[in-house]
Short mmCIF file of C-alpha atoms and ligand atoms in Angstrom, two decimals:
data_model
loop_
_atom_site.label_atom_id
_atom_site.label_comp_id
_atom_site.label_asym_id
_atom_site.label_seq_id
_atom_site.Cartn_x
_atom_site.Cartn_y
_atom_site.Cartn_z
CA MET Y 1 49.34 -42.08 42.89
CA THR Y 2 48.39 -43.48 39.69
CA ARG Y 3 44.92 -45.57 39.52
CA SER Y 4 44.91 -49.20 38.10
CA THR Y 5 41.71 -49.55 36.12
CA THR Y 6 43.08 -52.99 34.71
CA THR Y 7 40.63 -55.87 35.07
CA GLU Y 8 43.19 -58.37 34.28
CA ASN Y 9 43.78 -61.06 37.15
CA SER Y 10 46.67 -59.73 39.66
CA SER Y 11 47.99 -61.12 42.71
CA ILE Y 12 45.61 -58.19 44.24
CA ILE Y 13 42.20 -58.97 42.61
CA ARG Y 14 41.04 -62.36 41.02
CA VAL Y 15 38.25 -62.51 39.04
CA GLY Y 16 36.83 -66.26 39.06
CA ASP Y 17 36.72 -68.08 35.50
CA GLU Y 18 32.91 -68.38 35.20
CA VAL Y 19 32.61 -64.68 35.69
CA ARG Y 20 35.47 -63.96 33.44
CA ASP Y 21 34.15 -65.75 30.61
CA ALA Y 22 30.63 -64.37 31.19
CA LEU Y 23 31.76 -60.73 31.03
CA ALA Y 24 33.70 -61.80 27.97
CA THR Y 25 30.64 -62.86 26.47
CA ASN Y 26 28.25 -60.23 27.38
CA ARG Y 27 26.33 -62.55 29.54
CA ALA Y 28 24.57 -61.32 32.84
CA VAL Y 29 26.67 -61.12 36.02
CA VAL Y 30 25.45 -60.11 39.38
CA ALA Y 31 27.91 -59.41 42.32
CA LEU Y 32 27.21 -60.26 45.96
CA GLU Y 33 28.57 -59.31 49.19
CA SER Y 34 30.01 -61.75 51.63
CA THR Y 35 29.04 -59.80 54.87
CA ILE Y 36 25.50 -60.82 54.88
CA PHE Y 37 26.51 -64.63 54.56
CA SER Y 38 29.24 -64.67 57.34
CA HIS Y 39 28.63 -64.90 60.88
CA LEU Y 40 28.35 -60.92 61.01
CA GLY Y 41 25.41 -60.67 58.95
CA LEU Y 42 23.27 -63.78 59.62
CA PRO Y 43 23.36 -66.64 62.42
CA SER Y 44 24.17 -70.25 61.18
CA PRO Y 45 22.23 -72.29 59.42
CA ALA Y 46 20.43 -69.27 57.97
CA ASN Y 47 23.67 -67.45 56.54
CA ALA Y 48 24.41 -70.89 54.14
CA GLN Y 49 20.61 -71.01 53.30
CA ALA Y 50 20.87 -67.16 52.30
CA LEU Y 51 23.98 -67.78 50.25
CA THR Y 52 22.51 -71.06 48.36
CA SER Y 53 19.05 -69.42 47.76
CA CYS Y 54 20.68 -65.99 46.40
CA ILE Y 55 23.15 -67.89 43.89
CA ALA Y 56 19.96 -70.11 42.75
CA ALA Y 57 17.73 -67.11 42.30
CA ILE Y 58 20.91 -65.51 40.11
CA ARG Y 59 21.13 -68.77 38.39
CA GLU Y 60 17.29 -69.19 37.78
CA ALA Y 61 16.99 -65.76 36.24
CA GLY Y 62 19.84 -66.30 33.79
CA ALA Y 63 22.87 -64.72 35.29
CA VAL Y 64 26.04 -65.82 36.94
CA PRO Y 65 26.72 -64.79 40.54
CA ALA Y 66 29.91 -63.21 41.49
CA ILE Y 67 30.52 -63.46 45.35
CA THR Y 68 32.91 -61.07 46.51
CA ALA Y 69 35.67 -61.79 49.28
CA ILE Y 70 39.06 -61.72 50.37
CA ILE Y 71 40.46 -65.22 50.64
CA ASP Y 72 43.92 -65.75 51.67
CA GLY Y 73 44.86 -62.17 51.26
CA VAL Y 74 43.41 -62.11 47.40
CA ALA Y 75 40.42 -59.89 46.56
CA ARG Y 76 38.12 -62.17 44.83
CA VAL Y 77 35.28 -61.66 42.38
CA GLY Y 78 33.43 -65.06 42.05
CA ILE Y 79 34.48 -67.87 44.29
CA ASN Y 80 34.06 -71.66 43.89
CA GLU Y 81 31.43 -73.80 45.57
CA SER Y 82 34.34 -75.41 47.60
CA GLU Y 83 35.56 -72.00 49.08
CA HIS Y 84 31.83 -71.00 50.20
CA GLU Y 85 32.66 -72.56 53.76
CA ARG Y 86 35.43 -70.17 54.07
CA ILE Y 87 33.06 -66.93 54.07
CA LEU Y 88 30.46 -68.98 56.01
CA GLY Y 89 32.61 -69.14 59.17
CA PRO Y 90 34.39 -66.29 61.12
CA ALA Y 91 35.63 -63.38 59.29
CA LYS Y 92 36.82 -59.76 59.56
CA LYS Y 93 34.57 -57.10 58.29
CA VAL Y 94 36.03 -55.46 55.06
CA GLY Y 95 34.77 -51.99 53.87
CA GLU Y 96 36.09 -50.36 50.94
CA ARG Y 97 39.07 -48.76 52.70
CA GLU Y 98 40.19 -51.90 54.58
CA ILE Y 99 40.46 -54.18 51.11
CA ALA Y 100 44.27 -52.91 50.58
CA LEU Y 101 44.95 -53.58 54.20
CA ALA Y 102 43.28 -57.16 53.82
CA VAL Y 103 45.52 -57.84 50.86
CA ALA Y 104 48.96 -56.27 52.34
CA GLN Y 105 48.41 -58.19 55.55
CA ARG Y 106 47.18 -61.29 53.66
CA TRP Y 107 43.89 -61.77 55.95
CA SER Y 108 42.81 -65.31 56.06
CA VAL Y 109 39.05 -64.33 55.39
CA GLY Y 110 37.59 -60.81 54.95
CA ALA Y 111 33.80 -60.41 54.67
CA THR Y 112 33.22 -57.54 52.17
CA THR Y 113 30.50 -55.28 52.77
CA VAL Y 114 28.32 -53.15 50.39
CA SER Y 115 30.87 -50.41 49.89
CA ALA Y 116 33.72 -53.20 49.46
CA SER Y 117 32.02 -55.25 46.90
CA LEU Y 118 30.96 -51.93 45.01
CA LEU Y 119 34.63 -51.36 44.44
CA LEU Y 120 35.59 -55.03 43.25
CA ALA Y 121 32.46 -55.34 41.21
CA SER Y 122 33.32 -52.08 39.12
CA ARG Y 123 36.96 -52.91 38.78
CA ALA Y 124 35.87 -56.40 37.46
CA GLY Y 125 33.19 -54.49 34.97
CA ILE Y 126 30.14 -55.86 36.75
CA GLY Y 127 27.31 -53.50 36.75
CA VAL Y 128 24.88 -54.98 39.09
CA PHE Y 129 25.00 -55.84 42.68
CA ALA Y 130 22.57 -57.61 44.73
CA THR Y 131 22.68 -56.92 48.78
CA GLY Y 132 20.08 -57.14 51.79
CA GLY Y 133 19.84 -53.72 53.11
CA ILE Y 134 22.67 -50.87 52.70
CA GLY Y 135 24.49 -49.13 55.59
CA GLY Y 136 23.14 -45.30 55.94
CA VAL Y 137 23.24 -42.63 58.35
CA HIS Y 138 23.07 -43.75 62.00
CA ARG Y 139 20.65 -42.37 64.38
CA ASP Y 140 22.15 -39.41 66.39
CA SER Y 141 24.87 -39.18 63.92
CA HIS Y 142 25.18 -35.76 64.77
CA LEU Y 143 26.36 -36.58 68.06
CA HIS Y 144 28.94 -39.28 67.05
CA GLY Y 145 29.34 -39.04 63.08
CA ASP Y 146 28.32 -42.78 62.28
CA ILE Y 147 27.54 -42.59 58.73
CA SER Y 148 28.11 -45.90 56.60
CA ALA Y 149 30.99 -45.86 53.67
CA ASP Y 150 28.26 -47.65 51.87
CA LEU Y 151 26.91 -44.25 50.97
CA GLY Y 152 30.39 -42.87 49.60
CA ALA Y 153 30.81 -46.03 47.55
CA LEU Y 154 27.34 -45.81 46.22
CA ALA Y 155 28.34 -42.43 44.91
CA ALA Y 156 31.76 -43.45 43.51
CA HIS Y 157 31.22 -46.56 41.45
CA PRO Y 158 28.67 -46.84 38.60
CA VAL Y 159 26.81 -50.09 39.80
CA VAL Y 160 23.23 -50.75 40.18
CA THR Y 161 22.62 -51.72 43.96
CA VAL Y 162 19.55 -53.92 44.44
CA CYS Y 163 18.51 -53.57 48.16
CA ALA Y 164 15.34 -53.87 50.28
CA GLY Y 165 16.09 -49.91 51.30
CA ALA Y 166 18.36 -49.27 54.41
CA LYS Y 167 18.01 -51.15 57.75
CA SER Y 168 15.32 -49.58 60.09
CA PHE Y 169 17.58 -49.13 62.87
CA LEU Y 170 19.12 -46.22 60.68
CA ASP Y 171 17.95 -42.76 60.32
CA LEU Y 172 16.31 -43.01 57.21
CA PRO Y 173 15.23 -39.46 56.37
CA ARG Y 174 18.95 -38.39 56.77
CA THR Y 175 19.88 -41.41 54.58
CA LEU Y 176 18.02 -40.58 51.56
CA GLU Y 177 19.20 -36.70 52.05
CA TYR Y 178 22.60 -37.99 52.08
CA LEU Y 179 22.02 -39.71 48.96
CA GLU Y 180 20.52 -36.97 47.16
CA THR Y 181 23.36 -34.60 48.43
CA LEU Y 182 25.83 -37.46 46.79
CA GLY Y 183 23.87 -37.29 43.34
CA VAL Y 184 23.01 -41.14 43.97
CA PRO Y 185 19.41 -41.87 42.15
CA VAL Y 186 17.31 -43.66 44.71
CA VAL Y 187 14.56 -45.52 42.76
CA GLY Y 188 11.55 -47.85 43.76
CA VAL Y 189 10.91 -50.87 41.64
CA ALA Y 190 7.29 -50.62 41.55
CA CYS Y 191 7.16 -49.27 44.87
CA ASP Y 192 6.15 -45.48 46.10
CA TYR Y 193 8.01 -45.95 49.71
CA PHE Y 194 11.35 -46.18 50.86
CA PRO Y 195 11.63 -49.91 52.07
CA ALA Y 196 13.16 -50.57 55.81
CA PHE Y 197 14.82 -53.67 55.16
CA THR Y 198 12.70 -56.07 57.12
CA VAL Y 199 9.72 -53.77 56.93
CA HIS Y 200 7.82 -53.49 53.58
CA SER Y 201 7.73 -49.42 53.88
CA SER Y 202 9.08 -46.86 55.77
CA GLY Y 203 6.57 -44.73 54.80
CA LEU Y 204 9.16 -42.06 53.37
CA PRO Y 205 8.02 -41.30 49.99
CA ILE Y 206 10.62 -42.53 47.45
CA PRO Y 207 12.50 -39.91 45.22
CA ALA Y 208 11.66 -41.74 42.13
CA ARG Y 209 9.76 -44.65 40.71
CA VAL Y 210 10.16 -47.21 37.69
CA ALA Y 211 7.01 -49.50 36.83
CA ASN Y 212 9.18 -52.54 36.08
CA ILE Y 213 12.88 -54.04 35.35
CA ASP Y 214 12.55 -52.78 31.85
CA GLU Y 215 12.09 -49.24 32.89
CA LEU Y 216 15.03 -49.71 35.41
CA CYS Y 217 17.07 -51.16 32.93
CA ALA Y 218 16.36 -47.96 30.52
CA PHE Y 219 16.91 -45.72 33.52
CA THR Y 220 20.40 -47.69 33.99
CA GLN Y 221 21.26 -47.19 30.31
CA ALA Y 222 20.39 -43.12 30.12
CA HIS Y 223 22.29 -42.55 33.70
CA LEU Y 224 25.40 -44.42 32.02
CA ALA Y 225 24.71 -42.98 28.35
CA LEU Y 226 24.98 -39.24 30.28
CA GLY Y 227 28.43 -40.36 31.56
CA ARG Y 228 27.19 -40.36 35.42
CA THR Y 229 29.84 -42.08 37.16
CA SER Y 230 27.63 -42.73 40.30
CA GLY Y 231 25.70 -45.87 41.14
CA ILE Y 232 21.90 -46.07 41.50
CA LEU Y 233 20.10 -47.51 43.99
CA ALA Y 234 17.36 -49.78 43.13
CA CYS Y 235 14.88 -50.38 45.99
CA VAL Y 236 12.53 -53.62 46.26
CA PRO Y 237 10.52 -54.08 49.31
CA VAL Y 238 10.71 -57.55 51.32
CA PRO Y 239 7.78 -59.62 49.80
CA LEU Y 240 4.86 -58.87 51.61
CA ALA Y 241 4.21 -62.09 53.36
CA ASP Y 242 7.24 -61.99 55.04
CA SER Y 243 7.37 -58.36 55.98
CA LEU Y 244 7.69 -57.48 59.82
CA ASP Y 245 5.22 -55.53 61.59
CA LYS Y 246 6.70 -51.78 61.81
CA ASN Y 247 5.58 -50.94 65.41
CA MET Y 248 7.06 -54.38 66.74
CA ILE Y 249 10.45 -53.53 64.84
CA ASP Y 250 10.51 -50.04 66.22
CA ALA Y 251 10.21 -51.52 69.58
CA VAL Y 252 13.06 -54.39 69.30
CA ILE Y 253 15.26 -51.79 67.54
CA GLU Y 254 14.85 -49.34 70.25
CA THR Y 255 15.84 -52.04 73.02
CA ALA Y 256 18.61 -53.77 70.59
CA LEU Y 257 20.19 -50.00 70.10
CA LYS Y 258 20.14 -49.25 73.83
CA ALA Y 259 21.86 -52.74 74.45
CA THR Y 260 24.44 -52.14 71.72
CA ALA Y 261 25.22 -48.47 73.35
CA ASP Y 262 25.21 -50.00 76.97
CA ALA Y 263 27.68 -52.86 75.95
CA GLY Y 264 30.15 -49.64 74.44
CA ILE Y 265 29.95 -50.91 71.04
CA VAL Y 266 30.72 -48.37 68.26
CA GLY Y 267 31.68 -48.01 64.77
CA PRO Y 268 31.85 -51.21 62.48
CA GLY Y 269 30.63 -53.39 65.60
CA VAL Y 270 27.20 -51.85 65.82
CA THR Y 271 25.66 -53.24 62.57
CA PRO Y 272 26.44 -56.90 63.46
CA HIS Y 273 25.22 -56.38 67.02
CA VAL Y 274 21.90 -55.06 66.31
CA LEU Y 275 21.05 -57.45 63.55
CA GLY Y 276 22.03 -60.25 66.27
CA ALA Y 277 19.90 -58.48 68.96
CA THR Y 278 17.09 -58.36 66.61
CA ALA Y 279 17.17 -61.94 65.46
CA ALA Y 280 17.04 -63.19 69.18
CA ALA Y 281 14.43 -60.55 70.13
CA THR Y 282 11.93 -61.64 67.19
CA GLY Y 283 12.54 -65.09 67.71
CA GLY Y 284 14.20 -65.71 64.28
CA LYS Y 285 11.51 -63.75 62.76
CA SER Y 286 13.97 -60.67 61.23
CA VAL Y 287 15.92 -64.03 60.00
CA VAL Y 288 13.19 -65.12 57.74
CA ALA Y 289 12.41 -61.80 56.58
CA ASN Y 290 16.09 -61.14 55.87
CA LEU Y 291 16.43 -64.43 53.75
CA SER Y 292 13.29 -63.51 51.78
CA LEU Y 293 14.53 -60.22 50.95
CA ALA Y 294 18.14 -61.29 50.15
CA ARG Y 295 16.72 -63.82 47.63
CA ASN Y 296 14.23 -61.46 46.15
CA ASN Y 297 17.14 -58.98 45.81
CA ALA Y 298 19.27 -61.29 44.01
CA SER Y 299 16.39 -62.32 41.53
CA VAL Y 300 15.65 -58.84 40.69
CA ALA Y 301 19.12 -58.07 39.96
CA ALA Y 302 19.76 -60.78 37.74
CA GLN Y 303 16.79 -59.61 35.78
CA LEU Y 304 18.18 -56.49 35.43
CA ALA Y 305 21.53 -58.01 34.57
CA VAL Y 306 20.08 -59.89 32.16
CA ALA Y 307 17.80 -57.14 30.34
CA LEU Y 308 21.12 -54.92 30.46
CA THR Y 309 22.81 -57.44 28.09
CA ARG Y 310 20.32 -57.00 25.27
N1 LIG N 401 22.71 -55.81 55.35
C1 LIG N 401 22.07 -56.82 55.88
N2 LIG N 401 23.37 -57.68 56.76
C2 LIG N 401 24.33 -57.16 56.61
C3 LIG N 401 24.79 -55.80 56.04
C4 LIG N 401 23.79 -55.15 55.37
O1 LIG N 401 21.14 -57.61 55.65
O2 LIG N 401 25.20 -57.65 57.47
C5 LIG N 401 26.11 -55.30 56.20
C6 LIG N 401 26.55 -55.10 54.69
O3 LIG N 401 27.73 -55.67 54.33
C7 LIG N 401 26.69 -53.28 54.82
C8 LIG N 401 27.14 -53.24 56.17
O4 LIG N 401 27.47 -52.83 53.80
O5 LIG N 401 26.33 -54.20 56.93
C9 LIG N 401 27.19 -51.93 56.73
O6 LIG N 401 28.13 -51.76 57.93
P1 LIG N 401 28.33 -50.18 58.56
O7 LIG N 401 26.99 -49.53 58.90
O8 LIG N 401 29.28 -50.63 59.65
O9 LIG N 401 28.84 -49.53 57.34
MN1 LIG N 402 29.84 -46.93 60.79
#
């Protein structure tokens, strides 16, 4: 197989006009996934609010948002406002390995996960991507083997992912070990502990720390100058005011994981189901925290993208 490296528009990948212009003139661009904005990630109307606020945060910091999605069988990097409603509704989850299938079978709407977004961002020449929390090594993975494709994609594409760590229902120590094995740097932006999505700190020391965005920028530039081809995981905790209590969330997750297992849900269905059960059990508090961290990550990602253009 020969690999296509073109970033020209094709019938398979279409880069939006605004994103293309920005990239051509060395202006900052931040890629976003669409699973978080679909019904798989957040309930309505919070999903629409998250989309609006992430876009606003990116623009306020002086960057151009590039939402990735599959629409009518085309992999898109940067969609128009008139198309937002397409990704807010029902969608099929599209990880990196599903993109070609979604194109070949002309899926109406495919919501891209972190792994799919990283492939599309790197093909379009975008170096910074923002999400909520990445997928990782699931608890009891030694029994069922569930490890998110996000981790392999973080190793495969030279893109900085700005996130609030990984979701606390995962096995966070193993997730960190796995990223080390893959050679993906995990860096706390002005934080010393690996964040746990809606919880400010997992209590696990973070492998590396940068003091601010300028240092993150210098680190990214050195990583690329060395010829490293992996991504970087830049971790930013949920703003303290919106952080959920660790003990409370641990108890909620215990119940949600049990309900997911009892319902016989496995594989790609696990993450959306646990997120939904957590939202219900916290009376929507997890959704508020999710909105807050998504916006914050988008803002940090945009500041990094701007710094990288200097
Ligand atoms: N973070 C969120 N909401 C989400 C996800 C992450 O705040 O919906 C999604 C992301 O798209 C991530 C995916 O890539 O869950 C991971 O799914 P899995 O564990 O099945 O690999
Ligand atoms: Mn999985």
